Amino acid sequence: MGALEPRVDPLVYMRDGFAVTLWTYYEPATPHVSAVDYAEALERLHAGMQEVDVPSPRFTDRIAQAEEVVANPDLSPELADADRVFLSSRLESLRRAIENRGAVEQLLHGEPHPGNVLSTKSGPLFIDLETCCRGPVEFDLAHVPETVCGHYPSLDQGLLDECRQLVLAMVAAWRWDRGDQFPNGRQFGEELLRLLREGPPWPTLDAVTRQLDGR
């Protein structure tokens, strides 16, 4: 994980209505982080987070945020009624299915996707921890490339599949939020709805992004 800036007190600073935290700057290394290094770094992060005892939301709170967007036409005015019913039902059924598994939960990064990983001379470091929550490690793994999951030990493939589907559904909800500023957000939202209806295998977010970008 990236380190805090050592020259200032480790505090949250308020400036012009914004909450600001200061972190160490790392010179960029090679642009590519190998799947093995990525998986090992995430495993170390999870091991360290097991020792952290701080109040934190559960992953189900993230689901509730997505459900609120879907349920409120004022927040998602462009979402068709049929899509609204479909997405609301899918979010609820996935929350229930994952909770019913009774998997061990711990503190997680929340969104350890490639955009939140720095490639440094010291190896990959995770940043942007505002999405920290408690849940099964498979919830974190649902945000990373498929090749990374292949190097993470002792994961539950069935739970991972459900968490991947859940991530697709949550991100789909956020893309229909009227305040969403994600590039090509509507196109992304439409594609995610199509994938959810199409059924398994469930793609990773990076695979969906590459497909839409034509890479």
PDB file of N, CA and C in Angstrom, residues 4-56:
ATOM      1  N   LEU A   4       1.758   7.202   3.645  1.00  0.00           N
ATOM      2  CA  LEU A   4       1.406   8.597   3.867  1.00  0.00           C
ATOM      3  C   LEU A   4       2.636   9.482   3.712  1.00  0.00           C
ATOM      4  N   GLU A   5       2.425  10.736   3.372  1.00  0.00           N
ATOM      5  CA  GLU A   5       3.514  11.702   3.266  1.00  0.00           C
ATOM      6  C   GLU A   5       4.118  11.927   4.658  1.00  0.00           C
ATOM      7  N   PRO A   6       5.417  11.596   4.833  1.00  0.00           N
ATOM      8  CA  PRO A   6       6.011  11.652   6.176  1.00  0.00           C
ATOM      9  C   PRO A   6       6.285  13.066   6.680  1.00  0.00           C
ATOM     10  N   ARG A   7       6.213  14.081   5.817  1.00  0.00           N
ATOM     11  CA  ARG A   7       6.588  15.437   6.228  1.00  0.00           C
ATOM     12  C   ARG A   7       5.437  16.211   6.869  1.00  0.00           C
ATOM     13  N   VAL A   8       4.253  15.595   6.906  1.00  0.00           N
ATOM     14  CA  VAL A   8       3.110  16.263   7.529  1.00  0.00           C
ATOM     15  C   VAL A   8       2.428  15.292   8.489  1.00  0.00           C
ATOM     16  N   ASP A   9       1.623  15.837   9.370  1.00  0.00           N
ATOM     17  CA  ASP A   9       0.884  14.981  10.302  1.00  0.00           C
ATOM     18  C   ASP A   9      -0.123  14.125   9.532  1.00  0.00           C
ATOM     19  N   PRO A  10      -0.320  12.876   9.959  1.00  0.00           N
ATOM     20  CA  PRO A  10      -1.240  11.966   9.262  1.00  0.00           C
ATOM     21  C   PRO A  10      -2.700  12.294   9.583  1.00  0.00           C
ATOM     22  N   LEU A  11      -3.191  13.366   8.965  1.00  0.00           N
ATOM     23  CA  LEU A  11      -4.536  13.856   9.241  1.00  0.00           C
ATOM     24  C   LEU A  11      -5.324  14.018   7.949  1.00  0.00           C
ATOM     25  N   VAL A  12      -6.627  14.166   8.098  1.00  0.00           N
ATOM     26  CA  VAL A  12      -7.482  14.564   6.982  1.00  0.00           C
ATOM     27  C   VAL A  12      -7.617  16.081   7.050  1.00  0.00           C
ATOM     28  N   TYR A  13      -7.166  16.776   6.014  1.00  0.00           N
ATOM     29  CA  TYR A  13      -7.196  18.230   5.977  1.00  0.00           C
ATOM     30  C   TYR A  13      -8.412  18.699   5.177  1.00  0.00           C
ATOM     31  N   MET A  14      -9.045  19.780   5.622  1.00  0.00           N
ATOM     32  CA  MET A  14     -10.181  20.351   4.910  1.00  0.00           C
ATOM     33  C   MET A  14      -9.738  21.620   4.193  1.00  0.00           C
ATOM     34  N   ARG A  15     -10.076  21.701   2.902  1.00  0.00           N
ATOM     35  CA  ARG A  15      -9.691  22.868   2.108  1.00  0.00           C
ATOM     36  C   ARG A  15     -10.813  23.177   1.124  1.00  0.00           C
ATOM     37  N   ASP A  16     -11.419  24.351   1.263  1.00  0.00           N
ATOM     38  CA  ASP A  16     -12.489  24.782   0.356  1.00  0.00           C
ATOM     39  C   ASP A  16     -13.597  23.742   0.249  1.00  0.00           C
ATOM     40  N   GLY A  17     -13.918  23.120   1.369  1.00  0.00           N
ATOM     41  CA  GLY A  17     -14.994  22.137   1.376  1.00  0.00           C
ATOM     42  C   GLY A  17     -14.585  20.744   0.953  1.00  0.00           C
ATOM     43  N   PHE A  18     -13.306  20.549   0.637  1.00  0.00           N
ATOM     44  CA  PHE A  18     -12.813  19.239   0.209  1.00  0.00           C
ATOM     45  C   PHE A  18     -11.979  18.606   1.325  1.00  0.00           C
ATOM     46  N   ALA A  19     -12.128  17.289   1.487  1.00  0.00           N
ATOM     47  CA  ALA A  19     -11.280  16.532   2.406  1.00  0.00           C
ATOM     48  C   ALA A  19     -10.028  16.103   1.652  1.00  0.00           C
ATOM     49  N   VAL A  20      -8.857  16.415   2.204  1.00  0.00           N
ATOM     50  CA  VAL A  20      -7.587  16.164   1.518  1.00  0.00           C
ATOM     51  C   VAL A  20      -6.679  15.323   2.408  1.00  0.00           C
ATOM     52  N   THR A  21      -6.098  14.273   1.843  1.00  0.00           N
ATOM     53  CA  THR A  21      -5.061  13.500   2.525  1.00  0.00           C
ATOM     54  C   THR A  21      -3.800  13.549   1.674  1.00  0.00           C
ATOM     55  N   LEU A  22      -2.651  13.510   2.314  1.00  0.00           N
ATOM     56  CA  LEU A  22      -1.372  13.659   1.621  1.00  0.00           C
ATOM     57  C   LEU A  22      -0.592  12.351   1.680  1.00  0.00           C
ATOM     58  N   TRP A  23      -0.101  11.920   0.509  1.00  0.00           N
ATOM     59  CA  TRP A  23       0.553  10.627   0.372  1.00  0.00           C
ATOM     60  C   TRP A  23       1.921  10.783  -0.275  1.00  0.00           C
ATOM     61  N   THR A  24       2.772   9.802  -0.053  1.00  0.00           N
ATOM     62  CA  THR A  24       4.113   9.785  -0.641  1.00  0.00           C
ATOM     63  C   THR A  24       4.025   9.700  -2.165  1.00  0.00           C
ATOM     64  N   TYR A  25       4.896  10.465  -2.835  1.00  0.00           N
ATOM     65  CA  TYR A  25       4.986  10.371  -4.296  1.00  0.00           C
ATOM     66  C   TYR A  25       5.986   9.277  -4.655  1.00  0.00           C
ATOM     67  N   TYR A  26       5.603   8.427  -5.603  1.00  0.00           N
ATOM     68  CA  TYR A  26       6.477   7.351  -6.068  1.00  0.00           C
ATOM     69  C   TYR A  26       6.807   7.555  -7.537  1.00  0.00           C
ATOM     70  N   GLU A  27       8.097   7.504  -7.852  1.00  0.00           N
ATOM     71  CA  GLU A  27       8.498   7.565  -9.254  1.00  0.00           C
ATOM     72  C   GLU A  27       7.927   6.351  -9.980  1.00  0.00           C
ATOM     73  N   PRO A  28       7.300   6.562 -11.129  1.00  0.00           N
ATOM     74  CA  PRO A  28       6.741   5.410 -11.856  1.00  0.00           C
ATOM     75  C   PRO A  28       7.834   4.489 -12.361  1.00  0.00           C
ATOM     76  N   ALA A  29       7.572   3.195 -12.278  1.00  0.00           N
ATOM     77  CA  ALA A  29       8.503   2.192 -12.809  1.00  0.00           C
ATOM     78  C   ALA A  29       7.934   1.688 -14.125  1.00  0.00           C
ATOM     79  N   THR A  30       8.187   0.447 -14.450  1.00  0.00           N
ATOM     80  CA  THR A  30       7.644  -0.101 -15.687  1.00  0.00           C
ATOM     81  C   THR A  30       6.123  -0.032 -15.633  1.00  0.00           C
ATOM     82  N   PRO A  31       5.454   0.237 -16.745  1.00  0.00           N
ATOM     83  CA  PRO A  31       4.001   0.419 -16.716  1.00  0.00           C
ATOM     84  C   PRO A  31       3.224  -0.862 -16.444  1.00  0.00           C
ATOM     85  N   HIS A  32       3.851  -1.999 -16.612  1.00  0.00           N
ATOM     86  CA  HIS A  32       3.120  -3.256 -16.488  1.00  0.00           C
ATOM     87  C   HIS A  32       3.422  -3.929 -15.157  1.00  0.00           C
ATOM     88  N   VAL A  33       2.360  -4.288 -14.429  1.00  0.00           N
ATOM     89  CA  VAL A  33       2.481  -5.079 -13.206  1.00  0.00           C
ATOM     90  C   VAL A  33       2.087  -6.505 -13.548  1.00  0.00           C
ATOM     91  N   SER A  34       2.971  -7.458 -13.286  1.00  0.00           N
ATOM     92  CA  SER A  34       2.664  -8.842 -13.628  1.00  0.00           C
ATOM     93  C   SER A  34       1.525  -9.363 -12.760  1.00  0.00           C
ATOM     94  N   ALA A  35       0.828 -10.370 -13.272  1.00  0.00           N
ATOM     95  CA  ALA A  35      -0.286 -10.963 -12.533  1.00  0.00           C
ATOM     96  C   ALA A  35       0.184 -11.556 -11.209  1.00  0.00           C
ATOM     97  N   VAL A  36       1.366 -12.165 -11.219  1.00  0.00           N
ATOM     98  CA  VAL A  36       1.907 -12.763  -9.991  1.00  0.00           C
ATOM     99  C   VAL A  36       2.176 -11.687  -8.946  1.00  0.00           C
ATOM    100  N   ASP A  37       2.848 -10.602  -9.353  1.00  0.00           N
ATOM    101  CA  ASP A  37       3.152  -9.525  -8.407  1.00  0.00           C
ATOM    102  C   ASP A  37       1.874  -8.867  -7.887  1.00  0.00           C
ATOM    103  N   TYR A  38       0.915  -8.679  -8.768  1.00  0.00           N
ATOM    104  CA  TYR A  38      -0.374  -8.079  -8.405  1.00  0.00           C
ATOM    105  C   TYR A  38      -1.060  -8.941  -7.343  1.00  0.00           C
ATOM    106  N   ALA A  39      -1.133 -10.248  -7.590  1.00  0.00           N
ATOM    107  CA  ALA A  39      -1.803 -11.162  -6.658  1.00  0.00           C
ATOM    108  C   ALA A  39      -1.081 -11.208  -5.316  1.00  0.00           C
ATOM    109  N   GLU A  40       0.246 -11.265  -5.349  1.00  0.00           N
ATOM    110  CA  GLU A  40       1.004 -11.327  -4.099  1.00  0.00           C
ATOM    111  C   GLU A  40       0.850 -10.039  -3.298  1.00  0.00           C
ATOM    112  N   ALA A  41       0.825  -8.897  -3.995  1.00  0.00           N
ATOM    113  CA  ALA A  41       0.639  -7.621  -3.303  1.00  0.00           C
ATOM    114  C   ALA A  41      -0.744  -7.548  -2.665  1.00  0.00           C
ATOM    115  N   LEU A  42      -1.755  -8.041  -3.369  1.00  0.00           N
ATOM    116  CA  LEU A  42      -3.109  -8.028  -2.816  1.00  0.00           C
ATOM    117  C   LEU A  42      -3.222  -8.978  -1.623  1.00  0.00           C
ATOM    118  N   GLU A  43      -2.557 -10.127  -1.724  1.00  0.00           N
ATOM    119  CA  GLU A  43      -2.562 -11.073  -0.604  1.00  0.00           C
ATOM    120  C   GLU A  43      -1.905 -10.450   0.629  1.00  0.00           C
ATOM    121  N   ARG A  44      -0.790  -9.733   0.430  1.00  0.00           N
ATOM    122  CA  ARG A  44      -0.122  -9.062   1.554  1.00  0.00           C
ATOM    123  C   ARG A  44      -1.017  -7.972   2.140  1.00  0.00           C
ATOM    124  N   LEU A  45      -1.692  -7.234   1.261  1.00  0.00           N
ATOM    125  CA  LEU A  45      -2.597  -6.190   1.737  1.00  0.00           C
ATOM    126  C   LEU A  45      -3.705  -6.792   2.598  1.00  0.00           C
ATOM    127  N   HIS A  46      -4.281  -7.880   2.127  1.00  0.00           N
ATOM    128  CA  HIS A  46      -5.342  -8.537   2.892  1.00  0.00           C
ATOM    129  C   HIS A  46      -4.823  -9.048   4.234  1.00  0.00           C
ATOM    130  N   ALA A  47      -3.627  -9.611   4.238  1.00  0.00           N
ATOM    131  CA  ALA A  47      -3.050 -10.106   5.489  1.00  0.00           C
ATOM    132  C   ALA A  47      -2.856  -8.963   6.482  1.00  0.00           C
ATOM    133  N   GLY A  48      -2.360  -7.833   5.987  1.00  0.00           N
ATOM    134  CA  GLY A  48      -2.174  -6.679   6.862  1.00  0.00           C
ATOM    135  C   GLY A  48      -3.487  -6.122   7.373  1.00  0.00           C
ATOM    136  N   MET A  49      -4.492  -6.115   6.509  1.00  0.00           N
ATOM    137  CA  MET A  49      -5.790  -5.562   6.903  1.00  0.00           C
ATOM    138  C   MET A  49      -6.497  -6.428   7.938  1.00  0.00           C
ATOM    139  N   GLN A  50      -6.119  -7.694   8.037  1.00  0.00           N
ATOM    140  CA  GLN A  50      -6.690  -8.552   9.078  1.00  0.00           C
ATOM    141  C   GLN A  50      -6.306  -8.062  10.470  1.00  0.00           C
ATOM    142  N   GLU A  51      -5.209  -7.323  10.552  1.00  0.00           N
ATOM    143  CA  GLU A  51      -4.722  -6.831  11.842  1.00  0.00           C
ATOM    144  C   GLU A  51      -5.291  -5.461  12.185  1.00  0.00           C
ATOM    145  N   VAL A  52      -6.052  -4.868  11.271  1.00  0.00           N
ATOM    146  CA  VAL A  52      -6.586  -3.517  11.481  1.00  0.00           C
ATOM    147  C   VAL A  52      -7.995  -3.606  12.052  1.00  0.00           C
ATOM    148  N   ASP A  53      -8.209  -2.947  13.173  1.00  0.00           N
ATOM    149  CA  ASP A  53      -9.522  -2.952  13.822  1.00  0.00           C
ATOM    150  C   ASP A  53     -10.056  -1.522  13.858  1.00  0.00           C
ATOM    151  N   VAL A  54     -10.774  -1.140  12.815  1.00  0.00           N
ATOM    152  CA  VAL A  54     -11.368   0.192  12.731  1.00  0.00           C
ATOM    153  C   VAL A  54     -12.820   0.044  12.279  1.00  0.00           C
ATOM    154  N   PRO A  55     -13.685   0.968  12.692  1.00  0.00           N
ATOM    155  CA  PRO A  55     -15.066   0.927  12.199  1.00  0.00           C
ATOM    156  C   PRO A  55     -15.074   1.085  10.680  1.00  0.00           C
ATOM    157  N   SER A  56     -15.823   0.265   9.999  1.00  0.00           N
ATOM    158  CA  SER A  56     -15.863   0.325   8.539  1.00  0.00           C
ATOM    159  C   SER A  56     -17.199  -0.223   8.052  1.00  0.00           C
TER     160      SER A  56
END
